[in-house]
CSV table of C-alpha atoms in Angstrom, one decimal:
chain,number,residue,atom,x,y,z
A,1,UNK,CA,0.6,-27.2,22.7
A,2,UNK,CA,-2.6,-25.1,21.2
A,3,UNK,CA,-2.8,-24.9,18.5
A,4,UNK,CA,-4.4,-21.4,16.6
A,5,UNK,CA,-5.9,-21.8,13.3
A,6,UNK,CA,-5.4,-18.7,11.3
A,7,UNK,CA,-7.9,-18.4,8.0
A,8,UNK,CA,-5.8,-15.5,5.4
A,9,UNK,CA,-8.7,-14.7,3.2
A,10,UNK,CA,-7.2,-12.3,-0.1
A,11,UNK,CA,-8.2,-11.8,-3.5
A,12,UNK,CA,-6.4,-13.6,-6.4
A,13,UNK,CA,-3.6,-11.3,-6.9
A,14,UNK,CA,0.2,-12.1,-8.1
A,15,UNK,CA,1.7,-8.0,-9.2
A,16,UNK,CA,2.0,-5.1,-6.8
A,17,UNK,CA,2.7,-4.6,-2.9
A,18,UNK,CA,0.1,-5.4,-1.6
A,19,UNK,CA,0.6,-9.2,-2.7
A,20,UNK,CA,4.5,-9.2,-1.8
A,21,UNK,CA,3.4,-8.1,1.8
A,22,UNK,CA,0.8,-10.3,2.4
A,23,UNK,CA,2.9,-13.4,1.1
A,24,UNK,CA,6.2,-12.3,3.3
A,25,UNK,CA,4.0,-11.4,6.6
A,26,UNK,CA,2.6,-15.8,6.1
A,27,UNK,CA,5.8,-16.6,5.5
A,28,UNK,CA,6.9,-15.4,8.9
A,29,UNK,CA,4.0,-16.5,10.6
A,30,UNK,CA,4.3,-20.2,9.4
A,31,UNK,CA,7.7,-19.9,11.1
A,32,UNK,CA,5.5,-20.2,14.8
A,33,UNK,CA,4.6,-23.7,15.6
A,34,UNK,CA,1.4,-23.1,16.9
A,35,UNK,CA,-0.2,-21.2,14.0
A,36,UNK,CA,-2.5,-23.3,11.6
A,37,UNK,CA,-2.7,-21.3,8.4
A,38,UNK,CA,-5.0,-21.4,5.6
A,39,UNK,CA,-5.1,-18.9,2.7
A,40,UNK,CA,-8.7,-18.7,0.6
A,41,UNK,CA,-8.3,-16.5,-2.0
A,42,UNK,CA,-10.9,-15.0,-4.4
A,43,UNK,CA,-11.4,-16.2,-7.6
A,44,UNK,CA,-15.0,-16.0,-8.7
A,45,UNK,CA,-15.3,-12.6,-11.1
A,46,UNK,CA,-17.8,-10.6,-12.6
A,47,UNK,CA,-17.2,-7.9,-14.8
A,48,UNK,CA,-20.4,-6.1,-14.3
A,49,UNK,CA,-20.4,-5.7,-10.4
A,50,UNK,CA,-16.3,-4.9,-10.6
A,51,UNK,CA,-17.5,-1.3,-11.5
A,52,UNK,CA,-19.2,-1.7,-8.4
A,53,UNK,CA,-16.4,-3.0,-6.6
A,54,UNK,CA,-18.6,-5.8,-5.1
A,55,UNK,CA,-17.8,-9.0,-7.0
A,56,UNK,CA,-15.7,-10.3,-4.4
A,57,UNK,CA,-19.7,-10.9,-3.0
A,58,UNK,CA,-19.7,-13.8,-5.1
A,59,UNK,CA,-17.0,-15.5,-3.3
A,60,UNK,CA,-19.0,-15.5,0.0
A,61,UNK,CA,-20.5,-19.0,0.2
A,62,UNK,CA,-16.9,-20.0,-0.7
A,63,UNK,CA,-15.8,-18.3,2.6
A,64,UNK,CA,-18.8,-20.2,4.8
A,65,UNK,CA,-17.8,-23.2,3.2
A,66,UNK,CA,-14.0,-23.0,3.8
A,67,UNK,CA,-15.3,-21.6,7.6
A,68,UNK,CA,-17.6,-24.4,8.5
A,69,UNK,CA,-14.2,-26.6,7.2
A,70,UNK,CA,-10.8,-25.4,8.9
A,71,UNK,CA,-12.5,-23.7,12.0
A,72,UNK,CA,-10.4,-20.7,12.4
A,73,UNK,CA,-9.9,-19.1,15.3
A,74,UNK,CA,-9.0,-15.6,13.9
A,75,UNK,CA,-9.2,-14.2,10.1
A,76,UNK,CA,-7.2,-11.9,8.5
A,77,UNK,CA,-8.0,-10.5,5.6
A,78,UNK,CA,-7.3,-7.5,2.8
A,79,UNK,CA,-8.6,-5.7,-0.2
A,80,UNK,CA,-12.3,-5.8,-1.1
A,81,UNK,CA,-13.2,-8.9,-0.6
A,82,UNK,CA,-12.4,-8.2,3.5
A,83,UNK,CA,-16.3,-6.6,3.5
A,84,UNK,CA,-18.2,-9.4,2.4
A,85,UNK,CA,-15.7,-11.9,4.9
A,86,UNK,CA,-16.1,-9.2,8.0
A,87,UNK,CA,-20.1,-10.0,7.7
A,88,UNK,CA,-19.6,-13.6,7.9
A,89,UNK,CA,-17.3,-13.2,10.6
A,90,UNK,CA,-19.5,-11.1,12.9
A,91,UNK,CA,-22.3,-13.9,12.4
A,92,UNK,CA,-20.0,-16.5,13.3
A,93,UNK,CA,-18.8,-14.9,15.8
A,94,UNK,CA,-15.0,-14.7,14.8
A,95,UNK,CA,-12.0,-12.3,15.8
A,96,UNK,CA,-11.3,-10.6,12.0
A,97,UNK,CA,-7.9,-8.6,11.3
A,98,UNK,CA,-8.4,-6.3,8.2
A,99,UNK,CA,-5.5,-5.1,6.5
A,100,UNK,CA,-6.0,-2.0,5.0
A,101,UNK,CA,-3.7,-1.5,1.3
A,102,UNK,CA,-5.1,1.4,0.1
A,103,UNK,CA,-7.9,3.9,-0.8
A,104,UNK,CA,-9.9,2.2,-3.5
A,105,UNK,CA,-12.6,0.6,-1.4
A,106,UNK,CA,-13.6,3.9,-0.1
A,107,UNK,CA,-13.0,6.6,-3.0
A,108,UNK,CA,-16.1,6.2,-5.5
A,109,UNK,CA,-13.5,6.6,-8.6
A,110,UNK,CA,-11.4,3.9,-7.3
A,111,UNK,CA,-8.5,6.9,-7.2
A,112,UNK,CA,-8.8,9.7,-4.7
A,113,UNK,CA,-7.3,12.2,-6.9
A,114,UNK,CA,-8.4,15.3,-6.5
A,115,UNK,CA,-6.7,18.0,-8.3
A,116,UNK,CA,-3.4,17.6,-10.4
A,117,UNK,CA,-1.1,16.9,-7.9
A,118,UNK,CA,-3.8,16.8,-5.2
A,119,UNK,CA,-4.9,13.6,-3.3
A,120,UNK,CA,-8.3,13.4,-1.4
A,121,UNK,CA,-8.3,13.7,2.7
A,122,UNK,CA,-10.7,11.1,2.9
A,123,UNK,CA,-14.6,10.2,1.4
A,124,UNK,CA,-16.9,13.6,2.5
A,125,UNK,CA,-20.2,14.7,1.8
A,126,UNK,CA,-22.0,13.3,-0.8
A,127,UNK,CA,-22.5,16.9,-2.5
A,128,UNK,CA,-18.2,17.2,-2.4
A,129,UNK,CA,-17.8,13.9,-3.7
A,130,UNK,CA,-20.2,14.5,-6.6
A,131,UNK,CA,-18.8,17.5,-7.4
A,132,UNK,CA,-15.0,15.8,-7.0
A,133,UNK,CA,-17.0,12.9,-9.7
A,134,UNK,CA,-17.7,15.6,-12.2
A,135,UNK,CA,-14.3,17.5,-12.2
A,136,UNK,CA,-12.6,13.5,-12.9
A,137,UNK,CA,-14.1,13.4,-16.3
A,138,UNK,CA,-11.9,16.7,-17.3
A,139,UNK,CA,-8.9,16.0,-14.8
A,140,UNK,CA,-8.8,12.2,-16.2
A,141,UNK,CA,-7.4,13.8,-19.6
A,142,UNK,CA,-5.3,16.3,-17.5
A,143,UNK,CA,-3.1,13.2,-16.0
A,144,UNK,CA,-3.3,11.1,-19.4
A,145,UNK,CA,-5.9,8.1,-17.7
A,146,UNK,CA,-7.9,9.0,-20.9
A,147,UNK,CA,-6.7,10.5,-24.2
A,148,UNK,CA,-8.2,14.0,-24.9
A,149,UNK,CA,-11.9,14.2,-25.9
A,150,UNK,CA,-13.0,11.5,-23.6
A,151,UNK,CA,-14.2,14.2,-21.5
A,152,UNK,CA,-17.4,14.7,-24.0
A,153,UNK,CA,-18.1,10.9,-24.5
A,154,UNK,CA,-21.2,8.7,-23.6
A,155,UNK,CA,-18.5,6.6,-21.9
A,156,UNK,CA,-17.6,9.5,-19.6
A,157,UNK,CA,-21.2,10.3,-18.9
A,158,UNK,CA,-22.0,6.9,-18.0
A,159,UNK,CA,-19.2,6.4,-15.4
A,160,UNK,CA,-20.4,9.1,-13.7
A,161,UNK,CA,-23.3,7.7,-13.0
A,162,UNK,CA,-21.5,4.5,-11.8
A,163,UNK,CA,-19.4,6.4,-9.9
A,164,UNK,CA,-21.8,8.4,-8.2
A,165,UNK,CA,-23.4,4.6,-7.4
A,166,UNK,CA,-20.6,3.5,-5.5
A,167,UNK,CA,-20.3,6.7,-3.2
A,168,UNK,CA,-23.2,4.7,-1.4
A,169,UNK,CA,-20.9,1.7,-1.2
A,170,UNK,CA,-17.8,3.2,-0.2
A,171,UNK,CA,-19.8,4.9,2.5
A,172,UNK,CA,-20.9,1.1,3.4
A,173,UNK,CA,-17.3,-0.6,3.2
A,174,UNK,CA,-16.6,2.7,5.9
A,175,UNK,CA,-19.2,1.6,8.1
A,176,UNK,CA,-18.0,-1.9,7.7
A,177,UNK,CA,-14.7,-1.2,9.1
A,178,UNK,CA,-15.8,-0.8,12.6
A,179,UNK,CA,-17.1,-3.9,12.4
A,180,UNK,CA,-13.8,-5.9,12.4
A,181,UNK,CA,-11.3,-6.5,15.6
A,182,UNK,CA,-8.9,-4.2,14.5
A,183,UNK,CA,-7.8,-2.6,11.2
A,184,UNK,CA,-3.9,-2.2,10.8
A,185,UNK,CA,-2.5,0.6,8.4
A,186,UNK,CA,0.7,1.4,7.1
A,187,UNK,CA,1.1,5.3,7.9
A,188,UNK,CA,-0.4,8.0,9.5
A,189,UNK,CA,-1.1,9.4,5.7
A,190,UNK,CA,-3.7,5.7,5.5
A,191,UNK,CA,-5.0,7.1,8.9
A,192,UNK,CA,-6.1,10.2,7.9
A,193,UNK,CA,-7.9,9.4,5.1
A,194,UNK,CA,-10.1,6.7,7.2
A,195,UNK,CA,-10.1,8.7,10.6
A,196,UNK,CA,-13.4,10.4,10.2
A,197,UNK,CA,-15.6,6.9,9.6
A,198,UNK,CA,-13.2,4.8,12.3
A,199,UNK,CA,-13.5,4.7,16.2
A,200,UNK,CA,-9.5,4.9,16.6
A,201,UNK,CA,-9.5,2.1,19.1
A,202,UNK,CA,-10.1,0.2,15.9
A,203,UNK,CA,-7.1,1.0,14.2
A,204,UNK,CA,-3.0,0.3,14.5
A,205,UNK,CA,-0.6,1.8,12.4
A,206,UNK,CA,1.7,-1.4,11.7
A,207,UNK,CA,4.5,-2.5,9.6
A,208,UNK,CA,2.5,-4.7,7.1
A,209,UNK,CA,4.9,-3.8,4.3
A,210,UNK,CA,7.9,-6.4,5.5
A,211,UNK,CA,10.8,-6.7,3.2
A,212,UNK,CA,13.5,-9.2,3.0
A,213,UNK,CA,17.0,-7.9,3.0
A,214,UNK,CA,18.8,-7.9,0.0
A,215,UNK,CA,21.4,-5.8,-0.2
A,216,UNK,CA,25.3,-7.1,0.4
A,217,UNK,CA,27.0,-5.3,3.0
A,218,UNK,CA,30.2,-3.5,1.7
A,219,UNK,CA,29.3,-4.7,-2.0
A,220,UNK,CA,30.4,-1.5,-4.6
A,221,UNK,CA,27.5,-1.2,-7.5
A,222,UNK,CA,28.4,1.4,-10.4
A,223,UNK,CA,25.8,3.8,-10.7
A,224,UNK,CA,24.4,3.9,-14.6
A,225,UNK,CA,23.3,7.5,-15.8
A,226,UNK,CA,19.6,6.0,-15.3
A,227,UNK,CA,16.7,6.7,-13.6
A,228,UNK,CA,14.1,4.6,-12.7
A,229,UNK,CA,10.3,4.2,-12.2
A,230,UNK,CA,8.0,1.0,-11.2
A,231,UNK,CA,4.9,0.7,-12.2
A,232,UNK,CA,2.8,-2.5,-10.9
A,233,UNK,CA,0.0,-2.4,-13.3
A,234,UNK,CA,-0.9,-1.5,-17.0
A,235,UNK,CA,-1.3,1.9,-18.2
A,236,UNK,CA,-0.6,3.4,-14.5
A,237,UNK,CA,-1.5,6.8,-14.9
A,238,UNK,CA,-2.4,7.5,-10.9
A,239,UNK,CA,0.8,6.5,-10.4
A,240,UNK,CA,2.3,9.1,-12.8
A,241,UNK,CA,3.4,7.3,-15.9
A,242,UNK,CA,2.5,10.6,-18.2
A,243,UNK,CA,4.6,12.4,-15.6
A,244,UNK,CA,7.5,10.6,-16.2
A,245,UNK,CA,6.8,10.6,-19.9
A,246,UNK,CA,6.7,14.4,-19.9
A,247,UNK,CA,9.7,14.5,-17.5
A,248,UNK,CA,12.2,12.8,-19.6
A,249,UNK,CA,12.1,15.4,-22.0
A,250,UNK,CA,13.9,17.7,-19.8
A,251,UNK,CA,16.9,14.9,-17.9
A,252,UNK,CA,20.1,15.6,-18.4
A,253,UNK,CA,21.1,14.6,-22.3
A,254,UNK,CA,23.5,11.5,-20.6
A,255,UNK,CA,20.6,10.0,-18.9
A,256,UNK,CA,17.6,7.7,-19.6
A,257,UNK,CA,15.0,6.4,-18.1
A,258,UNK,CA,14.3,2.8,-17.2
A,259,UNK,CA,10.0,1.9,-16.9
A,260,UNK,CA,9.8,-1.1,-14.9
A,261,UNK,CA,6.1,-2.3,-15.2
A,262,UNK,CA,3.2,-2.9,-17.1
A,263,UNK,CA,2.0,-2.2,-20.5
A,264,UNK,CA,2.1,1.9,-21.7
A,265,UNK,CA,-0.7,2.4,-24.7
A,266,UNK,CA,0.5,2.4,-27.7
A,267,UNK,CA,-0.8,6.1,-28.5
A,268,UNK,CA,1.2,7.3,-25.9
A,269,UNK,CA,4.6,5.5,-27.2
A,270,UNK,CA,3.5,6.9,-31.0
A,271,UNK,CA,6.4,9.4,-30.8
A,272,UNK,CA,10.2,8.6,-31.0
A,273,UNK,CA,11.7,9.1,-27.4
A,274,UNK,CA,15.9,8.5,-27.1
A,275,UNK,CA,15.1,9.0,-23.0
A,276,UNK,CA,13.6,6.0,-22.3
A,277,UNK,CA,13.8,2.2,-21.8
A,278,UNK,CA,11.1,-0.5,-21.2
A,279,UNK,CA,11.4,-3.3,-19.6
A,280,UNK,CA,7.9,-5.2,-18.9
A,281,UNK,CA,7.0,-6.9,-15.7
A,282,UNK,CA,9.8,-8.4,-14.0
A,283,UNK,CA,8.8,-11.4,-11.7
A,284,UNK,CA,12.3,-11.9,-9.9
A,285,UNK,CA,13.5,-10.1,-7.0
A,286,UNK,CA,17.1,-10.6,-7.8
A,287,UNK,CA,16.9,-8.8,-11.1
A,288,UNK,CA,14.6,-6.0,-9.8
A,289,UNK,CA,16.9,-5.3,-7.0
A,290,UNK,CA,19.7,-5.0,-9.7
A,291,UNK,CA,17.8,-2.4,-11.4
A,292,UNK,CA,18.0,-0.5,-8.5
A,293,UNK,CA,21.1,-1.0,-7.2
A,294,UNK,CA,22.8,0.5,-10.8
A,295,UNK,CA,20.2,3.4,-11.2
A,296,UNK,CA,21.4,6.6,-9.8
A,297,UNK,CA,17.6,8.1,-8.6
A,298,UNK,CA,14.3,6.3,-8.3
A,299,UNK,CA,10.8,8.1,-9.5
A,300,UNK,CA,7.8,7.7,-6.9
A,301,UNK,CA,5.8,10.5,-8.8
A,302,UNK,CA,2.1,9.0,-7.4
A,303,UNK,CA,-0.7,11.0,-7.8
A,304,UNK,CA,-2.9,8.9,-5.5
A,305,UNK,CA,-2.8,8.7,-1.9
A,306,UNK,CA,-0.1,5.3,-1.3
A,307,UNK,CA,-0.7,3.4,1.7
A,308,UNK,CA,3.1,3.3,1.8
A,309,UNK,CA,5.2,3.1,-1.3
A,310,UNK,CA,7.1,-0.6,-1.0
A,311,UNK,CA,9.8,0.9,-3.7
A,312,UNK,CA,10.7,3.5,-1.3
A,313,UNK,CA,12.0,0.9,0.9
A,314,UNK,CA,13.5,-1.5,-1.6
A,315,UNK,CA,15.2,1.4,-3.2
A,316,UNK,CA,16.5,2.8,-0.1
A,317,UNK,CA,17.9,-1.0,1.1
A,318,UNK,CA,19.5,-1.0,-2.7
A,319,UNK,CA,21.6,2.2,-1.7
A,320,UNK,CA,19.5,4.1,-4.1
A,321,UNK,CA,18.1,7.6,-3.3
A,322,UNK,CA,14.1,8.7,-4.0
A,323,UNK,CA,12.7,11.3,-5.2
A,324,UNK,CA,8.6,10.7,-4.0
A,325,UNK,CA,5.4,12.8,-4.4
A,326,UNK,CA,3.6,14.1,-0.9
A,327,UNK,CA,1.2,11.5,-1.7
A,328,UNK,CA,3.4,8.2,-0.3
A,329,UNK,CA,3.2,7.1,3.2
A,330,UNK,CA,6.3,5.9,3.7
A,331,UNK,CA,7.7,9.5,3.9
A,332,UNK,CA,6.9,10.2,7.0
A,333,UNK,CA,9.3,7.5,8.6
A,334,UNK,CA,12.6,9.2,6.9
A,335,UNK,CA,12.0,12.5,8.3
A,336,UNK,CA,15.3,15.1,6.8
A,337,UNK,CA,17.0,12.3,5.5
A,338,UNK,CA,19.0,13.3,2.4
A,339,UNK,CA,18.5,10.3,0.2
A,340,UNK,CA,14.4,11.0,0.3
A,341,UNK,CA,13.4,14.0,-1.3
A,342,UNK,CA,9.5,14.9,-1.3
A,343,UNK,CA,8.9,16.7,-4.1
A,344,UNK,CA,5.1,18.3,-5.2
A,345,UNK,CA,4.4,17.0,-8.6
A,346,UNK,CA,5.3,20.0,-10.6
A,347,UNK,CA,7.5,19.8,-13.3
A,348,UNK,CA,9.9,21.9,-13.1
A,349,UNK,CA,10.5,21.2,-9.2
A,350,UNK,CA,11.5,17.6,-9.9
A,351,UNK,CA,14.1,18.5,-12.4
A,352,UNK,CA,15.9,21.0,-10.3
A,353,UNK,CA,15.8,18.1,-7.5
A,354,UNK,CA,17.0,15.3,-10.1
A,355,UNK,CA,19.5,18.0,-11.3
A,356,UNK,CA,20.7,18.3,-7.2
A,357,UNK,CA,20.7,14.5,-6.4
A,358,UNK,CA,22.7,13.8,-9.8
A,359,UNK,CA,25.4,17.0,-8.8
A,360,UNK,CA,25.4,16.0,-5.2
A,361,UNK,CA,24.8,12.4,-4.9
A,362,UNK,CA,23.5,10.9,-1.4
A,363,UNK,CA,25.2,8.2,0.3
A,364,UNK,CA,23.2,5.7,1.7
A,365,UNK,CA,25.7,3.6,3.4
A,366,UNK,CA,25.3,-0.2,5.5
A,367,UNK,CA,23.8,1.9,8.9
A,368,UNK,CA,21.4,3.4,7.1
A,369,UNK,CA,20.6,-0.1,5.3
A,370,UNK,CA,20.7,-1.8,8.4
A,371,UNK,CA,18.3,0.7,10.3
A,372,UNK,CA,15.6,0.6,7.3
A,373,UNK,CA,15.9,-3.0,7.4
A,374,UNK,CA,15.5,-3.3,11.2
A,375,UNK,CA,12.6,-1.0,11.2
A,376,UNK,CA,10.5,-2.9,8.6
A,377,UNK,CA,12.1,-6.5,8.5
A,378,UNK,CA,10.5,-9.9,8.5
A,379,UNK,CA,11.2,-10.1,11.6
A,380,UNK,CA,9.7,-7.3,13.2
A,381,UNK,CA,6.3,-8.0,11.2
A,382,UNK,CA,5.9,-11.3,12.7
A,383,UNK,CA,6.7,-10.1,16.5
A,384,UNK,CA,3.9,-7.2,15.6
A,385,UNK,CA,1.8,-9.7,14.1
A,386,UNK,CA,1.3,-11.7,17.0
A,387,UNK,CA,1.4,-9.8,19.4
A,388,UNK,CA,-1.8,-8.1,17.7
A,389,UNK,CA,-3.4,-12.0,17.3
A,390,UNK,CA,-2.6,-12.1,21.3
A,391,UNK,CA,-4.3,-9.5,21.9
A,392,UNK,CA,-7.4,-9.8,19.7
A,393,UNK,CA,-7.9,-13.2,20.8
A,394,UNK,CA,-6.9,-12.4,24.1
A,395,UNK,CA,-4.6,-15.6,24.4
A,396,UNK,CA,-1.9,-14.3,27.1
A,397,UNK,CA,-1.9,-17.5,29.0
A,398,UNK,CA,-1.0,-19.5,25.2
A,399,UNK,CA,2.6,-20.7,24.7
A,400,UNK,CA,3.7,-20.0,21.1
A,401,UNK,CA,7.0,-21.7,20.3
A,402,UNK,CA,8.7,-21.6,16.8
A,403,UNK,CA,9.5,-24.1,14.3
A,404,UNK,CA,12.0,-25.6,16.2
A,405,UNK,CA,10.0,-25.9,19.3
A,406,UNK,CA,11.9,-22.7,21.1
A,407,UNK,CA,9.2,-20.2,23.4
A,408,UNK,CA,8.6,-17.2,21.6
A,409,UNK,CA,7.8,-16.0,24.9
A,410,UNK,CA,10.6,-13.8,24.6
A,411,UNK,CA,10.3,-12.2,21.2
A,412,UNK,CA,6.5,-11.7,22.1
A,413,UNK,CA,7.9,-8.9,24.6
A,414,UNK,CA,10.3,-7.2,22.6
A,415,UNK,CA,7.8,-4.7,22.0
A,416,UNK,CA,5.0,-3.1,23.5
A,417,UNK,CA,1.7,-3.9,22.1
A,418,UNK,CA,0.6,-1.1,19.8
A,419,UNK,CA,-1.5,1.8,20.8
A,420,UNK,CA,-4.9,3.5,19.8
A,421,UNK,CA,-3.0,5.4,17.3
A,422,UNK,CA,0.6,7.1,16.6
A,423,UNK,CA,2.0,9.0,13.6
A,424,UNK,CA,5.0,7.1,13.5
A,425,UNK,CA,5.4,3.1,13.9
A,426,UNK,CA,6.5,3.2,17.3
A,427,UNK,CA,3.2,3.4,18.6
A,428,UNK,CA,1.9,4.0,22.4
A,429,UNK,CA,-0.7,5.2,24.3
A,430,UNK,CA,0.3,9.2,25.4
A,431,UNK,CA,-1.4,12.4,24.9
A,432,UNK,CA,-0.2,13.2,21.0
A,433,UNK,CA,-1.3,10.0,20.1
A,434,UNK,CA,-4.9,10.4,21.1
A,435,UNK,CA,-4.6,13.8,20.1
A,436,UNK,CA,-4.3,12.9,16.6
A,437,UNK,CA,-8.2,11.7,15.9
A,438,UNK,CA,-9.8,14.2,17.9
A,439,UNK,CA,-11.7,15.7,15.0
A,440,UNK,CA,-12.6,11.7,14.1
A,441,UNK,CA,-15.6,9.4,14.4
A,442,UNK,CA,-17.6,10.6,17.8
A,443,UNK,CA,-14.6,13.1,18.4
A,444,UNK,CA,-12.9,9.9,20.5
């Protein structure tokens, strides 16, 4: 039996989706006997080339070290410190999977927000981009990342400067992308914003977002008059924190809302507020997919461009309907669908639509669980998975059998092996689908 030693290189990372995914999609690949796997993870920081977004530099002798060690056959890696682990991998001459999260490697200001309400298409001329650097200092206090007056500061001067910096390096970390085996994305919205940088043969649109089904089939949950928002780091402005905040002054009077999350300044808690409930980070599944289940809507107001938007999905497989800004990928896979409503982020257009869903309440019943589940499950990850290490290492003649010693070779054929590039998950190889990056790198 060969045996195919797999090297997972990520940074040190225990909140948010990218970590669930990446932990569910080793899970399931530990289940094939035949895979080896590793996982490095960064730990080495330095507060001084963060701003920078290149500490994760620091960790590279760690990844020679662990290289010249386990002797992986392939890599797969994510989040920043995949640039500094794609250069070692060309020199030694090693197949690298990237896993692309999000747009923070390649917007300068680590959020491609744009406008209020409006995400970036993807990094541009330098002269756009600077001009895109100054309007942040003003639009910063426009979507509460900065309390008013910060706008004038020596510390907003200076991190324009910085910012303006790291256009260089996010223009590098682009370049650098072309340089792995493949990179796999979420959406077509992730595709866009990377099209014009990327040869397209060297990206997939994948389900790297698995989820683990939770919900009981024919189980009744009472709804509570509550509406609820996740947030997977402090103070999450570009995810629209000071949205909700201004939003629950205008619920109905019966209703609260339930912040599921990280810390919220203490500035912008000063005033007394009857709509709203904290509740801190919550660490376990089972009590987060309570939350859900009893809440009537769930809040995706992101102001950023989301790779995908896990708590779409693990809303949805909780039976409870979304309301989500333009700016999450994951809309794209649920087409008319009642129980998704994409909303712009203006006010008063998401309380007539929380007003609607609250008069005329969606059912989401076990099909529609059952077909979300089927279309990003464990399972389906893992056949995509390997069927993408088959074809980068070109092992076709391999066997791969399972933990309990059964050939995979008839999972491994389930599915077709990806395409170039497709706007929806089903990916293949006709006209549309090359159509789509025409206006991309070489006009390929």
């Amino acid at each position: 039996m060969t045996k195919i030693n797999i090297l997972i290189v990520t940074t040190l990372e225990t909140k948010g989706g990218a970590f669930k995914s990446l932990k569910n999609i080793v899970e399931s690949l530990k289940d094939i006997k035949n895979f080896n796997i590793k996982i490095l993870t960064q730990k080495i920081k330095n507060k001084y080339l963060k701003v920078f977004g290149i500490d994760s530099y620091l960790s590279s002798l760690k990844i020679i070290k662990e290289i010249l060690k386990f002797k992986p056959n392939i890599i797969i890696t994510q989040l920043e410190i995949a640039f500094p682990t794609v250069i070692i991998a060309k020199i030694k001459k090693i197949p690298i999977i990237n896993i692309i999260r999000g747009t923070s490697e390649f917007c300068p200001k680590y959020v491609d927000i744009v406008d209020y309400g409006k995400s970036c298409s993807g990094l541009s001329s330098r002269k756009k981009c600077f001009k895109c650097i100054e309007n942040w200092r003003s639009l910063r206090v426009l979507i509460g990342n900065k309390q008013k007056g910060w706008e004038y500061s020596l510390a907003s001067s200076i991190s324009n400067i910085l910012y303006k910096i790291r256009y260089f390096i996010c223009r590098f970390n682009l370049y650098l992308l072309n340089k792995f085996s493949v990179n796999l994305v979420a959406s077509y919205l992730m595709l866009k914003c990377i099209s014009n940088w990327v040869y397209f043969e060297k990206v997939r649109i994948l389900n790297i977002t698995p989820i683990s089904r939770h919900y009981k089939d024919n189980k009744y949950i009472n709804k509570e008059n509550r509406l609820i928002f996740v947030m997977p780091t402090d103070d999450a402005s570009y995810k629209g924190l000071d949205f909700i905040l201004r939003l629950i002054k205008f619920i109905p009077k019966n209703y609260y809302v339930l912040i599921v999350g990280g810390e919220i300044p203490e500035y912008k808690r000063e005033w007394k507020q009857d709509g709203l409930m904290l509740t801190g980070y919550i660490y376990s599944k089972e009590r987060l997919n309570i939350f859900y289940q009893e809440s009537t809507i769930t809040l995706v107001p992101t102001f950023c461009n989301e790779s995908f938007g896990r708590g779409i999905i693990e809303s949805l497989e909780n039976k409870t309907p979304v309301i989500s800004s333009p700016q999450c990928g994951a809309n794209q896979f649920f087409g008319q669908k009642d129980f998704l409503k994409v909303i712009p982020l203006k006010l008063d257009l998401w309380v007539r639509a929380i007003k609607d869903i609250i008069d005329n309440l969606p059912i989401i019943d076990d099909n529609d669980v059952s077909e979300i589940y089927k279309q990003f499950s464990l399972e389906r990850s893992r056949n995509d998975f390997v069927k993408i290490i088959d074809e980068v290492l070109n092992i076709s003649t391999f066997k791969l059998y399972d933990i309990f010693g059964n050939d995979l070779e008839d999972f491994i054929d389930l599915y077709e092996i990806p395409g170039k590039v497709s706007i929806w998950v089903e990916v293949d190889n006709n006209k549309d689908s090359k159509e789509v990056l025409m206006n991309g790198k070489n006009g390929k």
